[in-house]
Every structure is written in structure tokens, then in C-alpha cells.
Coordinates of C-alpha atoms in Angstrom, one line a residue:
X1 CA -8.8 113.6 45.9
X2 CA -8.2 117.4 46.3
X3 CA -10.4 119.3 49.0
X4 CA -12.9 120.1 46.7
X5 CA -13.5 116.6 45.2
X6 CA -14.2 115.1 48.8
X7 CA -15.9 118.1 50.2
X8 CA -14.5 117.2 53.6
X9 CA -13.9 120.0 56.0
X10 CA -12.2 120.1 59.5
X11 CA -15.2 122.0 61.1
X12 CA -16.3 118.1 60.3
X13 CA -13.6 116.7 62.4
X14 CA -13.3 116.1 66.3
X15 CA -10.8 119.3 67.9
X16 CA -9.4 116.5 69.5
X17 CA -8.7 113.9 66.7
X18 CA -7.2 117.0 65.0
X19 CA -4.7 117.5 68.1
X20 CA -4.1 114.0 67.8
X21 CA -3.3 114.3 64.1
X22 CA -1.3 117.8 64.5
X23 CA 1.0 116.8 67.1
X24 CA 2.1 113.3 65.4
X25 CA 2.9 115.3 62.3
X26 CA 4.8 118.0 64.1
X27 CA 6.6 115.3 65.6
X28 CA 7.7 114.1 62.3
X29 CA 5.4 111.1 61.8
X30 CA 2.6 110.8 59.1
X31 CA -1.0 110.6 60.2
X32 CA -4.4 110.5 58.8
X33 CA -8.1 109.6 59.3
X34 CA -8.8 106.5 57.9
X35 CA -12.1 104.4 57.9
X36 CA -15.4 105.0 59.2
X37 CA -15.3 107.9 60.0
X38 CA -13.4 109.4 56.5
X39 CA -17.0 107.3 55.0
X40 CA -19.4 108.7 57.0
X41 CA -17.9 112.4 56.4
X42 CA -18.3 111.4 52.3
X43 CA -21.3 111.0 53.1
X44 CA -22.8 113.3 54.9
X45 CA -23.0 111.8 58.4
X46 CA -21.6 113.4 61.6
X47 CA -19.3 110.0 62.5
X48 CA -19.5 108.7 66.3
X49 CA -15.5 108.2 66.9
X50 CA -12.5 109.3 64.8
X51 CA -9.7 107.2 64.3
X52 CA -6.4 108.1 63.6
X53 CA -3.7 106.0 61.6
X54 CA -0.1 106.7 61.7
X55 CA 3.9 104.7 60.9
X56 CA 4.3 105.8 64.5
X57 CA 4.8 102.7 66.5
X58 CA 2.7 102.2 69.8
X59 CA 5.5 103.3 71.9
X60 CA 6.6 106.5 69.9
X61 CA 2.7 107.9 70.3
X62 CA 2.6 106.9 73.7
X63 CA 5.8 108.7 74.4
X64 CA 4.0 111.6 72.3
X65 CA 1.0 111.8 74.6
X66 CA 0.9 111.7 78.6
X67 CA -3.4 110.7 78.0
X68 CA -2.8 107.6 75.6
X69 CA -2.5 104.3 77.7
X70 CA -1.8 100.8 75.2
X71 CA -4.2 98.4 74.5
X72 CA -4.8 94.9 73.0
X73 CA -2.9 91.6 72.4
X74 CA -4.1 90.7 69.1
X75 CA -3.9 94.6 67.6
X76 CA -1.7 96.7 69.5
X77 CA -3.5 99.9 69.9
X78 CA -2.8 103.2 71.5
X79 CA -6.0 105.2 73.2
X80 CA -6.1 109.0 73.4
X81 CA -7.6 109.7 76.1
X82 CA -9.7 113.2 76.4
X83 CA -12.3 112.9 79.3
X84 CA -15.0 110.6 78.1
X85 CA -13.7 111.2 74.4
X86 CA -11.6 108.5 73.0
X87 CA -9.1 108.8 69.9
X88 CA -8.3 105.4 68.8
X89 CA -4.6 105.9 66.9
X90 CA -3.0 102.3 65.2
X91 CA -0.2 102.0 63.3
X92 CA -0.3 100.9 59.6
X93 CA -0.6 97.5 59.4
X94 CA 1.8 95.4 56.9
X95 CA 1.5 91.5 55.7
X96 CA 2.2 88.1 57.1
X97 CA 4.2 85.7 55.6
X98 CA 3.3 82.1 55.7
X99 CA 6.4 81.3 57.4
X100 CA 5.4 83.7 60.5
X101 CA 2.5 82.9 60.9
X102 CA 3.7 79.0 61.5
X103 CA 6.8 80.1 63.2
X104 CA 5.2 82.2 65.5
X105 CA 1.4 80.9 66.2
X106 CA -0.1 83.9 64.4
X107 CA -3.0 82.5 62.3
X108 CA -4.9 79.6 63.7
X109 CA -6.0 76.3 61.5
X110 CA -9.2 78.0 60.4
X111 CA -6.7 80.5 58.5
X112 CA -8.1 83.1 61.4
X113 CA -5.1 85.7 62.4
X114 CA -4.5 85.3 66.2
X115 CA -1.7 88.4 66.5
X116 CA -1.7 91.2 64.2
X117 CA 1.3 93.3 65.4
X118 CA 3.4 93.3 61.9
X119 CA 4.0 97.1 61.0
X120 CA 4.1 98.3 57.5
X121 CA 3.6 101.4 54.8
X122 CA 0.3 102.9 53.9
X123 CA -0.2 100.9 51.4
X124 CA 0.1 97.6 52.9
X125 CA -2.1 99.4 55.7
X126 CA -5.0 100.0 53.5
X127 CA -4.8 96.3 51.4
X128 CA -5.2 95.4 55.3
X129 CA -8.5 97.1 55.8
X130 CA -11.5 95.0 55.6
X131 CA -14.3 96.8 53.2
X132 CA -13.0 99.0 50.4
X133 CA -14.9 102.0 51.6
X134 CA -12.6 101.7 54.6
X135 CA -9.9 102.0 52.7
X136 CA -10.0 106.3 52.6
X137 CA -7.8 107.9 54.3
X138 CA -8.2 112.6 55.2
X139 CA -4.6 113.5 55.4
X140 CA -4.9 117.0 57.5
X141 CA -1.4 118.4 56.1
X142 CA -2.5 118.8 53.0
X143 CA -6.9 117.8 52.7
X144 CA -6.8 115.1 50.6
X145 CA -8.4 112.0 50.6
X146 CA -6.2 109.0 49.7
X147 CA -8.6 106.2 48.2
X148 CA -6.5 103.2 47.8
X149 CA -9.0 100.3 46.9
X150 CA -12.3 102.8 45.0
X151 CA -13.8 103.2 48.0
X152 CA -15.9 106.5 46.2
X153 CA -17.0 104.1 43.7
X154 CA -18.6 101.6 46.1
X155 CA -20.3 104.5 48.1
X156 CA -21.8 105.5 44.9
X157 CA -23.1 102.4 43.8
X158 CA -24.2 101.7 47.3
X159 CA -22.5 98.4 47.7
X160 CA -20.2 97.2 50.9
X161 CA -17.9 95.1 49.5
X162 CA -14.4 93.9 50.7
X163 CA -11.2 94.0 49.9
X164 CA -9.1 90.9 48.1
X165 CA -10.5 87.5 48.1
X166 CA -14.0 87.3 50.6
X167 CA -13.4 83.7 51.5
X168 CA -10.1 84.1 53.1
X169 CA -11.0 87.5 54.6
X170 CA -13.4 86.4 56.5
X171 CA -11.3 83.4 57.8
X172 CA -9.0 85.9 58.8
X173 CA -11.7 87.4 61.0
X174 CA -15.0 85.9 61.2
X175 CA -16.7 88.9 62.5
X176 CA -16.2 90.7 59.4
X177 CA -19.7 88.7 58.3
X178 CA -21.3 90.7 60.9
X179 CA -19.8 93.8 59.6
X180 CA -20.6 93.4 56.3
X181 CA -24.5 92.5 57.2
X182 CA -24.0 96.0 60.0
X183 CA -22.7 98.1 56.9
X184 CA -25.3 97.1 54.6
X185 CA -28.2 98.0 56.9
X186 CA -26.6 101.0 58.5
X187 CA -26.0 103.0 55.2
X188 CA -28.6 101.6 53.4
X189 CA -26.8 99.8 50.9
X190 CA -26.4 96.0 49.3
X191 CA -23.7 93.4 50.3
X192 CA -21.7 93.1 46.4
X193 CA -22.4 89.9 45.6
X194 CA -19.1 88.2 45.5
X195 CA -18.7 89.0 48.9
X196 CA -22.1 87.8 50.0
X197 CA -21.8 84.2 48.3
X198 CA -19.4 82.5 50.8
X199 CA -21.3 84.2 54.1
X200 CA -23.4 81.1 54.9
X201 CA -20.8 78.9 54.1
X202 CA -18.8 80.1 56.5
X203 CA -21.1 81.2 59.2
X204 CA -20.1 78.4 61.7
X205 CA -16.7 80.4 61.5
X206 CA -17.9 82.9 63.9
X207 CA -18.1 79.9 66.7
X208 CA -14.7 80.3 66.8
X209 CA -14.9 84.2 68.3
X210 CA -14.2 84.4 71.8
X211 CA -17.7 85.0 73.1
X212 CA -16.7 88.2 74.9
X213 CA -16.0 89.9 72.0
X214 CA -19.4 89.1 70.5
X215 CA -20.8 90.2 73.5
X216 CA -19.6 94.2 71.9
X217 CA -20.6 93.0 68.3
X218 CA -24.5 92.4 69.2
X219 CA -24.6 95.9 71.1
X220 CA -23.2 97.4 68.1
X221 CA -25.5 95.1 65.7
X222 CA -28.7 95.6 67.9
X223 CA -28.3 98.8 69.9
X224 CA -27.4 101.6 67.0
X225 CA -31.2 102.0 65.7
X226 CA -31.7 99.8 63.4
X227 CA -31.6 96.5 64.8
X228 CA -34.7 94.9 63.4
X229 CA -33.6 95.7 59.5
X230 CA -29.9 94.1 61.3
X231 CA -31.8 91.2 62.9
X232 CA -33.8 90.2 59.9
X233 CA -30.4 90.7 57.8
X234 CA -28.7 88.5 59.8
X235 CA -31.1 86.0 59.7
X236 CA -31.0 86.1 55.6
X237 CA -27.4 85.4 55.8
X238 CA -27.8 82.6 57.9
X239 CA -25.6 84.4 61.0
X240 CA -28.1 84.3 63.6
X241 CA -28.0 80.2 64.4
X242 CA -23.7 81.0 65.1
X243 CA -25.0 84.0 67.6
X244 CA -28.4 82.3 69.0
X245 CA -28.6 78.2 68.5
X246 CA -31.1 78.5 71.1
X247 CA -33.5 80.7 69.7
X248 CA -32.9 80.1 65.4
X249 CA -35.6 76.4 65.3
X250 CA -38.2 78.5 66.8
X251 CA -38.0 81.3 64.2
X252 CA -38.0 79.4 60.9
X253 CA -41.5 80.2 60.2
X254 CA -42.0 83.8 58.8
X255 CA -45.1 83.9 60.8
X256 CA -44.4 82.3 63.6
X257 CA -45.3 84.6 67.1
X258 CA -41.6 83.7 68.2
X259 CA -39.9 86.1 65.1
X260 CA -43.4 88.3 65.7
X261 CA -42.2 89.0 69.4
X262 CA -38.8 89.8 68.6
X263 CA -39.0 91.8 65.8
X264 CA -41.7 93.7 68.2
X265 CA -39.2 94.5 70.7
X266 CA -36.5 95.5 68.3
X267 CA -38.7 97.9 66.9
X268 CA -39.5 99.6 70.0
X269 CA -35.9 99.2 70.7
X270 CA -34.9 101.2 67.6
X271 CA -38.0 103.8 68.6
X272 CA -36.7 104.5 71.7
X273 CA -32.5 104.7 70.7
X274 CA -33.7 107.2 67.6
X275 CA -35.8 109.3 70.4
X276 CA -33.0 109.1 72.6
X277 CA -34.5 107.2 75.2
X278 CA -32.8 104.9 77.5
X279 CA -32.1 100.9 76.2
X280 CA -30.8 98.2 77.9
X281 CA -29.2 94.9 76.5
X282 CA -30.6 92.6 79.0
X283 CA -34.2 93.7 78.0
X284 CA -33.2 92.3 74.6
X285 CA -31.5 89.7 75.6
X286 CA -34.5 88.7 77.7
X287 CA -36.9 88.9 74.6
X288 CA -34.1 86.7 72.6
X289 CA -34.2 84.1 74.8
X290 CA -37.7 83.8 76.5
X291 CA -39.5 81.5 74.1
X292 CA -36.0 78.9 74.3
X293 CA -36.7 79.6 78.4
X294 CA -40.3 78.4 78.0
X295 CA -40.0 75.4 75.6
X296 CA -36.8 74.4 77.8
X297 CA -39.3 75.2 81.0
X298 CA -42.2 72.9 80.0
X299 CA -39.6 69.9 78.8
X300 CA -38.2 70.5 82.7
X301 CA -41.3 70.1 84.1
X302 CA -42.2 66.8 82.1
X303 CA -39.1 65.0 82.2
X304 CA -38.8 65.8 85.8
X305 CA -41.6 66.0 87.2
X306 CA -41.0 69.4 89.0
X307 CA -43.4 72.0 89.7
X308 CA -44.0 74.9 87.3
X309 CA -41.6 77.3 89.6
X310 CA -38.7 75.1 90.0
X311 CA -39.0 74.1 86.3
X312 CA -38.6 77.8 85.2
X313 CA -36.2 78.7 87.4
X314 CA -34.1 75.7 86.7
X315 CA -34.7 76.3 83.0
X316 CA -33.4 80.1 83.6
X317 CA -29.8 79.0 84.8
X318 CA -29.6 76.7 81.7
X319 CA -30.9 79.0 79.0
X320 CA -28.8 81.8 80.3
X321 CA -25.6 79.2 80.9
X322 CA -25.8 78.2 77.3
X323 CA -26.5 81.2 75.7
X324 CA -22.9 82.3 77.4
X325 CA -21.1 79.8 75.6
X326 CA -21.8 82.0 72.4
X327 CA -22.4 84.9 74.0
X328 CA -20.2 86.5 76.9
X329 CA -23.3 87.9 79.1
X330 CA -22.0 90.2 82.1
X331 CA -23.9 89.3 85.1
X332 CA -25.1 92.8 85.8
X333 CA -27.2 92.4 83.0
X334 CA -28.3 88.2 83.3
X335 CA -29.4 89.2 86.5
X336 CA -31.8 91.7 84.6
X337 CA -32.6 88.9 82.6
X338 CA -33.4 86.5 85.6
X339 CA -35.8 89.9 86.8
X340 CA -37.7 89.9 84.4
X341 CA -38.5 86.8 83.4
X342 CA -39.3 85.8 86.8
X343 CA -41.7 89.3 86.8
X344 CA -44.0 87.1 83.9
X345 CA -44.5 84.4 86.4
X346 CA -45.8 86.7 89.2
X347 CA -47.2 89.4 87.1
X348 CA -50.4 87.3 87.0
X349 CA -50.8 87.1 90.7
X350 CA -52.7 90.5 91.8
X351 CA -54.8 89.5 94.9
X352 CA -54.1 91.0 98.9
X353 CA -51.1 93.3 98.4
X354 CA -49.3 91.6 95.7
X355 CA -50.2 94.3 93.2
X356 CA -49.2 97.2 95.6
X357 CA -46.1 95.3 96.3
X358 CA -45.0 94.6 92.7
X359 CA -45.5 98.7 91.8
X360 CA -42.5 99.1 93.9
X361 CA -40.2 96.4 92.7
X362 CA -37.2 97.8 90.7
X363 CA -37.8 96.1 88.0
X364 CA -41.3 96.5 87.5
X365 CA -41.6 98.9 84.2
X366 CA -39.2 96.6 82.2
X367 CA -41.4 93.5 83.4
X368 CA -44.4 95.4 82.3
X369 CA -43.3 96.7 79.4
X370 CA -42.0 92.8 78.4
X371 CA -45.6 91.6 79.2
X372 CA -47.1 94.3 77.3
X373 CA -45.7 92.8 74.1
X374 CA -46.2 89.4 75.3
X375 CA -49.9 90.0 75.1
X376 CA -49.8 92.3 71.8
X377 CA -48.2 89.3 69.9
X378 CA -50.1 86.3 71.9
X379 CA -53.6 87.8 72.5
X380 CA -56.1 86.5 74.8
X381 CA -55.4 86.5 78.5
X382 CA -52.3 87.7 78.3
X383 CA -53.4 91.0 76.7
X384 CA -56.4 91.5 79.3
X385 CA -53.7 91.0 81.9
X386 CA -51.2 93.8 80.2
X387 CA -54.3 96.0 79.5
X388 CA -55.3 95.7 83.2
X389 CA -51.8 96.7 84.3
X390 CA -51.4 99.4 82.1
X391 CA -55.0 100.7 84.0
X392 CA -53.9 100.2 87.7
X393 CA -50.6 101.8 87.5
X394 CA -51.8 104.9 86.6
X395 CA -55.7 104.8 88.3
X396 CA -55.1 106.5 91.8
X397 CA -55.4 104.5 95.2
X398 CA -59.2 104.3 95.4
X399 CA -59.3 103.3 91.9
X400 CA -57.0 100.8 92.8
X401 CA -58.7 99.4 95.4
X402 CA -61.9 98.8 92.9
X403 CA -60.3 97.2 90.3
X404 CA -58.9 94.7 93.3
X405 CA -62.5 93.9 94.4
X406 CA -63.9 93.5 90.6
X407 CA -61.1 91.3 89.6
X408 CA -61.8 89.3 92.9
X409 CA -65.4 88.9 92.2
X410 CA -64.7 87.8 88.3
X411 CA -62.3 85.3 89.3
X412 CA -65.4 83.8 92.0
X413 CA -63.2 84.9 95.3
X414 CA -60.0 83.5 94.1
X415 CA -57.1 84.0 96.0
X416 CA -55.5 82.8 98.9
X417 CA -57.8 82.4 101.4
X418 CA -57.4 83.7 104.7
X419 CA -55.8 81.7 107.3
X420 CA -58.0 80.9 110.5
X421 CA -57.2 79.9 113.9
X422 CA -58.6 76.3 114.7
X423 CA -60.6 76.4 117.3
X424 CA -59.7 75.1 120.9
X425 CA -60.4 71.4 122.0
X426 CA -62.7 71.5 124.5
X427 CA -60.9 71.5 128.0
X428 CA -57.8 72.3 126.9
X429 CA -55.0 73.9 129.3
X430 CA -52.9 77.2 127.9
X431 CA -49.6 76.9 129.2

């Protein structure tokens, strides 16, 4: 496609991904945009990263470019680095034979590719590429757009389809489910129908991702501003039990408050990413997994006979441990988690200076906010105790201090009581 077929421009294109591009085809090598970003530009949207493709190995461009440093085991990748700008530059991609993939360990029994470091042409490169859309890639030498596999065509009938045969492309990479159903939500568009049949089929495929990795795919499935269409997606396709075994029996029922929570706080999530307001995945995470926390929690309690604080704190370590084996969670954020889950259990108790002292605690606003929706999906007590928060936060100190004595005097002088001295025997001797 000419320039004026694509209507493509470089005042489009990162000045960096266009040094990147200029100085590997002044060196002799052939380079081009290819993927997302070459889509988004079709149509119409400002794309987040650029990435480069070129039949420069990864130790030609990093002899190229004193900023690139080498990355990955499974794709061998070269990183251009530009401050906190990041041109990602790979070289074209060519086929495995059956015979080296035995000889050499490359594919694993589930047909899922292990190492990917076999080099080809531009053609191989784009039969390589997962969706067809992909599959487009802006050569700056001359501004055309290459479309090997009718990419344009899928764009315009709104479909996100791959490329070759969907069963064994997704057993060569699980996660490409997760793409598909990321796509489809993301530019508003359908997953083609032969490459939605075999998703639930396959979904148990994605136990075999390294749980790390799926750590990045739920930020990018959850955290982009759309996560409820992506959740509810997901949960069509039958993708969320692979991601969240915990949570998936609770949320069978469309109307069950357990979906009705979550889909509440992915909203608000989305809200808050489009206004570009601060998010943070343990928040989420938190929601995901509080309703496993308290079934798990009351079972605890029953079985052994602990008392409701031990219970849920013991039920905390095990939610969070198994959720892990799925999910890679970094600890700065399951300490979040911990935070405010153990923020519902004290929320409750306002009397003396607990209320004073829980204004100050760091995590206070996410504990409040989590209660807040607690009591919007649940009702009853819980929403008179997130309504009376939402009152003493912002009433000034006297105010304070009133709403302290009411809620002392509705509760009948609740409270700890007040600890006093016993009295001294009579006759006794202070040493």
C-alpha cells in the first residue's frame, strides 16, 4: 500500500523509533514498523510503543546502538533505550522444523515453543505473527505498508483473527487466548469465529505459563481502561478459572453480589485510568480475591476452631499463597493486599481513638474506598458503616467528636470499657 492508501504519516511516528529505523537502514539493514502500532496508526489511534523489525541480528543492532542492552531467553530481543522511552527492535523470525524442535528442546509436549531464536526473511517473519492485523508492516524508506496476511481486511470487518491454524497457535503460545479476548475489547471488534471455537477447549493451556509472566498479562488485561468489558470477556471464553480458580465457583451466577463487586471495582478502575487518575494492581487484586478470603476465612474458623482474627489472617497467607501459583504477585503489592483486607476487619471498630488513629494509617483511603463498595453491593450495615466514614473524614474535629458520642450512645455504651484500679485490701502494706 502506497502512502496514500494507508494514510500513515511520520508526524504519527515516535522521533525516536524513526532514529531507530533511519540508522539500521543507513547501516545497510532493512527495517520497518510492524504490529500494533502499524494497526493502531490505520486506525486512527496514537499507539503507546513503537516497535521496530529488522534481518539485523541482535548483536549487529547492538553494535549499532551504544543505548540498546539484550533481552530475553525465549525471544531474543534488543531494547533501545531513550530515557524512559523504550524502542523494542527484533529480528524477523523464520520457522522450526520438527527435527529442531526435538533435537534441541524447543517446543514442549503441549506443542508450546520454549526458544524462539530461529532467524528468517520477512516473510516467514510475518506468517510468524500471531493476529493478521499484526501482520502490517510501515517501511520508512519508501511509506508503504506491506500487508502480508489482509490485515486491512480484518480491520474493516472488525474481526481479530489469527494467523494459520488457531488450535496450534495457541499451543504454540497460550497467552495468545488472552490476546485475542484483549484485542477484541480494546478495538471494539469480534473474535472471527474459527479462532474463537477452540479457546475453551484449550483454556487449561494457559496453566502451563510461567505465572510471572501472567503477572504483566492481567496489568495489561485489567489496567488499560477497559477492564470490565475484558473481565466479563474473559469470563465468556471460559479464561478466567486458568487465571482465578479461587474466585471462578463464586461467580457463576450472573447476579450473584461476588461478580456485582467486581465488576464495581473494575468500573471505577476504568473511570479513574480514563481520567488519569492513579490505579494500583493490589487494589484489584484485593477485590479479586476477597470473597475466596472470606469463604476460606469462615471454613478456618469452623474446622479449627480459631477465633475470627486468627482465622482471617491465616486465611490471608493461604488465599494469597495460592493465588501465586497462577499468578506471580510481587510482595510490594500482596502486602497492599494483606493492608487492606485487614483495614475491613478494623474499619468497624471506631470507639476511644481508634477512629482518629485509623485517619492516619497509610493505607486508610484504599481501605475506605474498598469498604465503600463493600457496602454499595451488600447493603445494610455495611453501607451505614461506609456512609458514616465517608461523614467523619471530612466533618472537622468537633464534629468528630459528636459523631463519637452519638455512635456511643446508639450502640448502649459499647466499647471497651475503662480499665479500673481494684481497690486496696484492707491493711495492706505498699512496698
Amino acid at each position: 500500500m502506497p502512502r496514500g492508501e494507508h494514510g500513515i504519516s511520520r508526524e504519527d511516528i515516535s522521533d525516536n523509533a524513526l532514529k531507530v529505523l533511519y540508522r539500521l537502514n543507513n547501516a545497510g539493514f532493512e527495517s520497518y514498523l510492524v504490529g500494533g502500532c502499524v494497526r493502531d496508526l490505520m486506525l486512527g489511534i496514537i499507539p503507546k510503543d513503537f516497535d521496530v523489525v529488522t534481518n539485523a541480528t541482535p548483536e549487529q543492532i547492538k553494535g549499532l546502538f551504544k543505548n540498546c542492552r539484550l533481552i530475553g531467553r525465549r525471544f531474543r530481543l534488543a531494547h533501545i533505550v531513550f530515557g524512559r522511552d523504550i524502542i523494542e527492535v527484533a529480528t524477523f523470525r523464520g520457522h522450526h522444523s520438527d527435527t529442531d524442535n526435538q533435537k534441541l528442546g524447543k517446543a514442549s509436549e503441549h506443542g508450546q515453543l520454549l526458544r524462539d531464536n530461529v532467524f528468517g526473511s520477512i516473510e516467514e517473519d510475518a506468517e510468524r505473527r500471531d493476529f493478521t492485523f499484526n501482520a502490517m508492516y510501515y517501511n520508512v524508506a519508501d511509506f508503504t505498508v506491506t500487508d502480508f496476511a489482509n490485515g486491512r481486511e480484518a480491520i474493516q470487518k472488525g474481526e481479530v483473527a489469527l494467523i494459520g491454524d488457531p488450535e496450534v497457535r495457541f499451543r504454540e503460545d497460550p497467552v495468545r487466548m488472552l490476546r485475542a479476548v484483549r484485542f477484541a475489547v480494546k478495538l471494539n471488534m469480534v473474535i472471527e469465529a474459527q479462532t474463537a471455537a477452540p479457546i475453551k477447549s484449550l483454556s487449561g493451556l494457559l496453566n502451563n505459563i510461567p505465572p510471572a509472566r501472567l503477572f504483566e498479562e492481567t496489568l495489561k488485561l485489567f489496567l488499560s481502561g477497559q477492564g470490565k468489558d475484558t473481565f466479563l470477556k474473559l469470563r465468556e471464553y471460559g479464561l478466567l478459572d486458568a487465571l482465578f480458580p479461587q474466585l471462578t465457583p463464586l461467580i457463576k451466577d450472573d447476579s450473584s453480589k461476588e461478580l456485582e463487586f467486581i465488576l464495581r471495582v473494575l468500573a471505577n478502575t476504568d473511570d479513574r485510568i480514563n481520567n488519569n487518575q492513579r490505579v494500583t494492581p493490589a487494589f484489584l487484586y484485593a477485590a479479586l480475591l476477597w470473597y475466596p478470603l472470606e469463604e476460606h476465612a469462615q471454613k478456618v474458623q469452623t474446622e479449627a476452631g480459631l477465633n475470627n482474627h486468627d482465622a482471617f489472617n491465616i486465611a490471608a497467607g493461604d488465599v494469597i499463597h495460592r493465588q501465586t501459583q497462577r499468578i506471580m504477585i510481587p510482595k510490594r503489592f500482596s502486602t497492599v493486599i494483606r493492608d487492606i483486607w485487614i483495614l475491613q476487619q478494623r474499619l468497624p471498630r471506631r470507639f476511644g481513638r481508634r477512629a482518629f488513629q485509623m485517619l492516619s494509617h497509610p493505607k486508610f483511603r484504599a481501605g475506605y474506598d474498598f469498604l465503600l463498595v463493600r457496602g454499595q453491593v451488600e447493603g445494610g450495615d455495611l453501607l451505614e458503616l461506609a456512609d458514616w466514614w465517608t461523614e467523619f473524614q471530612s466533618a472537622d474535629n468537633g464534629q468528630q467528636k459528636r459523631m463519637l458520642s452519638a455512635l456511643r450512645k446508639k450502640e448502649g455504651g459499647k466499647g471497651k470499657p475503662r480499665r479500673r484500679r481494684a481497690p486496696k485490701a484492707k491493711g495492706s502494706n505498699d512496698a
